[in-house]
């Protein structure tokens, strides 16, 4: 067997259930939980099918006891689970997979793209990975709810964050809290000198990069987020914005809008390294953004203008904004109108001709 075949037979989602099992082992060692004597319950905890391959990364303290409890189907929770699954499918098939068509066309041919197209490519990938990963999480949580299980929330409208610290409290919550509890705090957390705090931040973000894959692009992605985070830490601003943006208001203030746009800009810039095949491709992609300086519409090889996707993204952003205090949009006024509209958009705008697996299946 050729050594390269190891890349093919590596178990899907190994990093997710490895971390989930590690959390059990560490919590038992720390005497935070009692070790279970029921091998079946432990096996199901490790291999629980809704979240096995892409999270959320559950803690034994939260999920393991649920396997010992009698579960009774509750109609309200079942309907809520179906709504979450529908919203997850919308994010995956309509948003992520539609964006992927543009993202692949742009990143695979960035040498022929102008600055505007490259910028849009970075924005499209930001929404692709968000729709893809949060969509899977919603489907997993909704499926678990149908079976009577409560899984932790993994995303909380991260692109409405006002700084990078808030972004990481809202993005891939199960992973960021895992690193906080099992790496950052044991290293000393926010205790000690500023140098020790900076060291700890760099360690967790670089390890987060390695967690995504043995490629320097992921390491640089993690390092960039550490660099974005450090000024907040040094200025003691990393614990700001614990509330929801524009709380009890319809629209954000001008300052909040600028904060959200700048944070989105930083994360989109870092996503370029995450998506690029190599550091060279990432560097050339970024270089071309700042040297081409053409901002006209560009017709792509996929026979589409590059701004068609913006309308769908705009609708998606508005839906999320006006429901940012809820779990999903299918709650409250005009619920059935939104459900029917989502189903129609799934049928008419969803991408089905080119099957695309979830991005995080590879990690």
Coordinates of C-alpha atoms in Angstrom, one line a residue:
X1 CA 0.0 0.0 0.0
X2 CA 1.4 3.4 -1.0
X3 CA 1.9 5.8 1.8
X4 CA -0.3 8.4 0.0
X5 CA -3.3 6.1 0.4
X6 CA -3.3 7.0 4.1
X7 CA -4.9 10.3 3.2
X8 CA -7.8 8.4 1.8
X9 CA -8.4 5.8 4.5
X10 CA -8.1 8.3 7.4
X11 CA -11.4 8.1 9.4
X12 CA -13.9 10.8 8.6
X13 CA -14.2 13.4 11.4
X14 CA -11.5 11.9 13.5
X15 CA -10.6 15.2 15.1
X16 CA -14.1 15.7 16.4
X17 CA -14.6 12.4 18.2
X18 CA -11.0 12.4 19.4
X19 CA -11.6 15.7 21.2
X20 CA -14.9 14.5 22.5
X21 CA -13.3 11.3 24.0
X22 CA -10.4 13.3 25.3
X23 CA -12.8 15.6 27.2
X24 CA -14.3 12.6 28.9
X25 CA -10.8 11.2 29.9
X26 CA -9.6 14.5 31.2
X27 CA -12.8 15.3 33.2
X28 CA -12.6 11.8 34.8
X29 CA -8.9 12.4 35.6
X30 CA -9.8 15.8 37.1
X31 CA -12.6 14.1 39.1
X32 CA -15.1 16.5 37.5
X33 CA -17.3 13.5 36.5
X34 CA -17.5 9.9 37.6
X35 CA -16.4 7.3 35.0
X36 CA -19.3 5.4 33.5
X37 CA -19.5 1.6 34.0
X38 CA -21.9 1.3 31.1
X39 CA -19.9 0.5 28.0
X40 CA -22.9 0.8 25.7
X41 CA -23.6 4.4 26.9
X42 CA -20.0 5.3 26.5
X43 CA -19.8 3.9 23.0
X44 CA -23.0 5.8 22.0
X45 CA -21.5 9.0 23.5
X46 CA -18.4 8.6 21.3
X47 CA -20.3 7.6 18.2
X48 CA -23.6 9.4 18.5
X49 CA -24.5 9.6 14.8
X50 CA -26.0 13.2 14.4
X51 CA -22.8 14.9 15.5
X52 CA -20.2 12.2 15.0
X53 CA -18.2 13.6 12.0
X54 CA -18.5 17.3 12.3
X55 CA -19.7 18.2 15.8
X56 CA -20.8 19.9 18.0
X57 CA -18.0 18.5 20.2
X58 CA -20.0 17.5 23.2
X59 CA -18.9 17.1 26.8
X60 CA -19.5 13.9 28.7
X61 CA -21.0 15.9 31.6
X62 CA -23.7 17.2 29.2
X63 CA -24.4 14.4 26.8
X64 CA -23.5 11.1 28.6
X65 CA -26.3 11.3 31.3
X66 CA -28.9 11.8 28.6
X67 CA -28.4 8.2 27.4
X68 CA -29.5 6.9 30.8
X69 CA -32.7 8.9 30.9
X70 CA -36.1 7.8 29.6
X71 CA -37.0 9.9 26.6
X72 CA -40.5 10.8 25.8
X73 CA -41.4 12.4 22.4
X74 CA -42.5 16.0 22.9
X75 CA -44.3 17.4 19.9
X76 CA -43.0 20.9 20.4
X77 CA -39.4 19.8 20.6
X78 CA -39.9 17.6 17.6
X79 CA -41.2 20.5 15.5
X80 CA -38.4 22.6 16.7
X81 CA -35.9 20.0 15.6
X82 CA -37.5 19.8 12.1
X83 CA -37.3 23.6 11.8
X84 CA -33.6 23.5 12.7
X85 CA -33.0 20.8 10.1
X86 CA -34.8 22.9 7.5
X87 CA -32.7 25.9 8.3
X88 CA -29.5 23.9 8.3
X89 CA -30.4 22.5 4.8
X90 CA -31.1 26.0 3.6
X91 CA -27.7 27.2 4.8
X92 CA -26.0 24.2 3.3
X93 CA -27.7 23.8 -0.1
X94 CA -28.8 27.3 -0.9
X95 CA -26.0 29.4 0.7
X96 CA -22.9 27.3 1.0
X97 CA -23.2 25.1 -2.1
X98 CA -24.2 28.1 -4.3
X99 CA -21.3 30.1 -3.0
X100 CA -19.0 27.1 -3.6
X101 CA -19.6 27.4 -7.4
X102 CA -18.2 30.9 -7.4
X103 CA -15.5 30.3 -4.8
X104 CA -14.1 27.3 -6.8
X105 CA -14.1 29.3 -10.1
X106 CA -12.3 32.2 -8.5
X107 CA -9.7 30.5 -6.3
X108 CA -8.8 28.0 -9.0
X109 CA -8.3 30.7 -11.5
X110 CA -7.2 33.7 -9.4
X111 CA -4.4 34.6 -11.8
X112 CA -7.0 35.8 -14.3
X113 CA -9.3 37.6 -11.8
X114 CA -9.4 41.3 -11.1
X115 CA -9.4 42.9 -7.6
X116 CA -13.2 43.1 -7.3
X117 CA -13.7 39.5 -8.2
X118 CA -11.0 38.3 -5.8
X119 CA -12.5 40.3 -2.9
X120 CA -15.9 38.8 -3.7
X121 CA -14.3 35.4 -3.8
X122 CA -13.1 35.9 -0.2
X123 CA -16.5 37.1 0.9
X124 CA -18.2 34.2 -0.9
X125 CA -15.9 31.7 0.9
X126 CA -16.7 33.3 4.2
X127 CA -20.4 32.6 3.7
X128 CA -19.7 29.2 2.2
X129 CA -17.8 27.9 5.2
X130 CA -20.3 29.5 7.6
X131 CA -23.4 28.1 5.8
X132 CA -21.7 24.7 5.4
X133 CA -20.5 24.3 9.0
X134 CA -23.3 26.0 10.9
X135 CA -25.8 24.3 8.5
X136 CA -24.4 20.9 9.5
X137 CA -24.5 21.9 13.2
X138 CA -28.2 22.9 12.9
X139 CA -29.0 19.6 11.2
X140 CA -27.2 17.7 13.9
X141 CA -28.8 19.6 16.7
X142 CA -32.3 19.2 15.1
X143 CA -31.8 15.5 14.5
X144 CA -30.7 15.0 18.1
X145 CA -33.8 16.9 19.3
X146 CA -36.0 14.6 17.2
X147 CA -34.6 11.7 19.2
X148 CA -35.0 13.5 22.5
X149 CA -31.3 14.6 22.9
X150 CA -30.1 18.1 23.7
X151 CA -26.9 19.1 21.9
X152 CA -25.0 22.3 22.6
X153 CA -25.3 25.3 20.3
X154 CA -22.3 25.6 18.0
X155 CA -22.8 29.0 16.2
X156 CA -24.4 32.2 17.4
X157 CA -24.5 34.6 14.4
X158 CA -20.6 35.1 14.4
X159 CA -20.6 37.6 11.5
X160 CA -22.4 40.1 13.7
X161 CA -19.5 40.2 16.0
X162 CA -17.9 43.5 16.9
X163 CA -14.4 42.3 17.4
X164 CA -12.4 39.0 17.0
X165 CA -12.9 38.0 20.7
X166 CA -16.6 38.2 20.3
X167 CA -16.3 36.3 17.0
X168 CA -14.6 33.4 18.8
X169 CA -17.4 33.3 21.4
X170 CA -19.9 32.8 18.6
X171 CA -18.0 30.7 16.0
X172 CA -17.6 26.9 16.5
X173 CA -18.4 27.4 20.1
X174 CA -17.9 23.7 21.0
X175 CA -14.3 23.8 19.8
X176 CA -13.4 27.3 21.2
X177 CA -14.7 26.3 24.6
X178 CA -12.8 23.0 24.4
X179 CA -9.5 24.8 23.8
X180 CA -10.4 27.3 26.6
X181 CA -11.1 24.6 29.2
X182 CA -8.5 22.0 28.3
X183 CA -5.6 24.1 26.9
X184 CA -5.9 27.8 27.6
X185 CA -6.8 27.6 31.3
X186 CA -4.3 24.9 32.2
X187 CA -1.6 27.0 30.5
X188 CA -2.5 29.8 32.9
X189 CA -5.3 31.5 31.0
X190 CA -5.5 35.2 31.6
X191 CA -3.5 34.9 34.8
X192 CA 0.2 35.8 35.0
X193 CA 2.1 38.4 33.1
X194 CA 1.0 39.9 29.8
X195 CA 3.8 38.0 28.1
X196 CA 2.4 34.7 29.5
X197 CA -1.1 35.7 28.3
X198 CA 0.1 36.5 24.8
X199 CA 2.0 33.2 24.7
X200 CA -1.1 31.3 25.8
X201 CA -3.2 33.0 23.1
X202 CA -0.7 32.2 20.4
X203 CA -0.5 28.5 21.5
X204 CA -4.3 27.9 21.4
X205 CA -4.7 29.6 18.0
X206 CA -1.7 27.8 16.4
X207 CA -3.0 24.5 17.8
X208 CA -6.4 25.3 16.4
X209 CA -4.7 25.8 13.0
X210 CA -3.0 22.4 13.3
X211 CA -6.3 20.8 14.3
X212 CA -7.7 21.7 10.9
X213 CA -4.9 20.0 9.0
X214 CA -1.1 19.6 8.6
X215 CA -0.8 22.5 6.1
X216 CA 1.0 25.8 6.7
X217 CA -2.1 27.6 5.4
X218 CA -4.0 26.5 8.5
X219 CA -1.2 27.4 10.8
X220 CA -1.0 30.9 9.3
X221 CA -4.8 31.2 9.5
X222 CA -4.6 30.4 13.3
X223 CA -1.6 32.8 13.7
X224 CA -3.5 35.6 12.0
X225 CA -6.4 35.2 14.5
X226 CA -3.9 35.3 17.3
X227 CA -2.5 38.6 15.9
X228 CA -6.0 40.0 15.6
X229 CA -6.8 38.9 19.2
X230 CA -3.6 40.2 20.9
X231 CA -4.4 44.0 20.8
X232 CA -7.8 43.3 22.4
X233 CA -6.0 41.3 25.2
X234 CA -3.4 43.9 25.8
X235 CA -6.0 46.7 25.8
X236 CA -8.3 44.6 28.1
X237 CA -11.0 44.7 25.5
X238 CA -11.4 41.0 24.9
X239 CA -14.3 40.7 27.4
X240 CA -16.3 43.5 25.8
X241 CA -19.5 42.9 23.8
X242 CA -20.9 40.0 25.8
X243 CA -24.4 41.1 24.8
X244 CA -26.2 40.8 21.5
X245 CA -25.3 43.6 19.0
X246 CA -27.9 46.4 18.7
X247 CA -29.8 44.9 21.7
X248 CA -33.5 45.9 21.7
X249 CA -32.9 47.9 18.5
X250 CA -33.9 47.2 14.9
X251 CA -30.7 48.6 13.4
X252 CA -27.1 48.9 14.6
X253 CA -25.5 52.2 15.4
X254 CA -22.9 53.5 12.9
X255 CA -20.1 52.5 15.3
X256 CA -21.6 49.0 15.6
X257 CA -21.9 48.7 11.9
X258 CA -18.2 49.7 11.4
X259 CA -17.1 47.3 14.1
X260 CA -19.0 44.4 12.4
X261 CA -17.7 45.2 9.0
X262 CA -14.1 45.5 10.2
X263 CA -14.4 42.2 12.1
X264 CA -15.9 40.5 9.0
X265 CA -13.1 42.0 6.9
X266 CA -10.4 40.5 9.2
X267 CA -12.0 37.1 9.3
X268 CA -12.5 37.1 5.5
X269 CA -8.9 38.0 5.0
X270 CA -7.8 35.1 7.2
X271 CA -10.2 32.8 5.3
X272 CA -8.1 33.3 2.2
X273 CA -5.3 31.3 3.8
X274 CA -7.8 28.7 5.0
X275 CA -9.1 28.1 1.5
X276 CA -5.9 28.4 -0.5
X277 CA -4.1 25.2 -1.6
X278 CA -0.7 26.6 -0.5
X279 CA 0.9 29.6 1.1
X280 CA 2.2 30.7 -2.4
X281 CA -1.4 30.7 -3.7
X282 CA -2.6 32.6 -0.7
X283 CA 0.2 35.2 -1.1
X284 CA -0.4 35.6 -4.8
X285 CA -4.2 35.9 -4.3
X286 CA -3.7 38.7 -1.8
X287 CA -1.0 40.4 -3.9
X288 CA -3.3 40.5 -6.9
X289 CA -6.1 42.1 -4.8
X290 CA -3.8 45.0 -4.1
X291 CA -2.0 45.3 -7.5
X292 CA -4.7 44.6 -10.1
X293 CA -7.0 47.4 -9.0
X294 CA -9.7 46.7 -11.5
X295 CA -13.2 46.8 -10.1
X296 CA -15.5 46.1 -13.0
X297 CA -17.9 43.2 -13.3
X298 CA -16.3 40.0 -14.5
X299 CA -17.9 37.1 -16.4
X300 CA -16.8 33.8 -15.0
X301 CA -16.2 30.5 -16.8
X302 CA -19.3 29.1 -14.9
X303 CA -21.4 31.4 -17.2
X304 CA -22.4 33.7 -14.4
X305 CA -21.6 37.3 -13.5
X306 CA -19.9 37.5 -10.2
X307 CA -22.5 39.5 -8.3
X308 CA -25.6 37.3 -8.8
X309 CA -24.9 35.6 -5.5
X310 CA -24.9 38.8 -3.6
X311 CA -28.7 39.1 -3.7
X312 CA -29.1 35.6 -2.1
X313 CA -26.5 36.5 0.5
X314 CA -28.2 39.8 1.2
X315 CA -31.5 38.0 1.9
X316 CA -29.7 35.5 4.1
X317 CA -28.0 38.3 6.1
X318 CA -31.3 40.1 6.6
X319 CA -33.0 36.9 7.8
X320 CA -30.2 36.3 10.3
X321 CA -30.1 39.9 11.5
X322 CA -33.8 40.2 12.3
X323 CA -33.8 36.8 14.0
X324 CA -30.5 37.2 15.8
X325 CA -32.1 36.8 19.2
X326 CA -33.7 33.5 18.2
X327 CA -32.4 30.1 17.4
X328 CA -33.6 30.2 13.8
X329 CA -36.0 32.3 11.7
X330 CA -38.9 29.9 11.7
X331 CA -40.2 31.3 15.0
X332 CA -42.7 34.1 15.6
X333 CA -44.6 36.2 13.1
X334 CA -45.2 34.9 9.6
X335 CA -43.6 31.6 10.5
X336 CA -45.3 29.6 7.8
X337 CA -44.5 32.2 5.2
X338 CA -40.8 31.9 6.0
X339 CA -41.0 28.1 6.0
X340 CA -42.7 28.0 2.6
X341 CA -40.3 30.5 1.2
X342 CA -37.3 28.5 2.5
X343 CA -38.6 25.3 0.9
X344 CA -39.2 27.1 -2.4
X345 CA -35.7 28.5 -2.4
X346 CA -34.3 25.1 -1.6
X347 CA -36.2 23.7 -4.6
X348 CA -35.4 26.5 -7.0
X349 CA -32.0 27.9 -5.9
X350 CA -30.4 24.8 -4.2
X351 CA -27.4 23.2 -5.8
X352 CA -28.0 19.6 -6.6
X353 CA -26.2 18.9 -9.8
X354 CA -22.8 18.9 -8.2
X355 CA -22.9 17.0 -4.9
X356 CA -20.6 18.7 -2.3
X357 CA -19.8 17.1 1.0
X358 CA -19.6 19.2 4.2
X359 CA -16.2 21.0 4.4
X360 CA -15.6 19.9 8.0
X361 CA -15.9 16.2 7.1
X362 CA -12.2 16.4 6.2
X363 CA -11.0 17.5 9.7

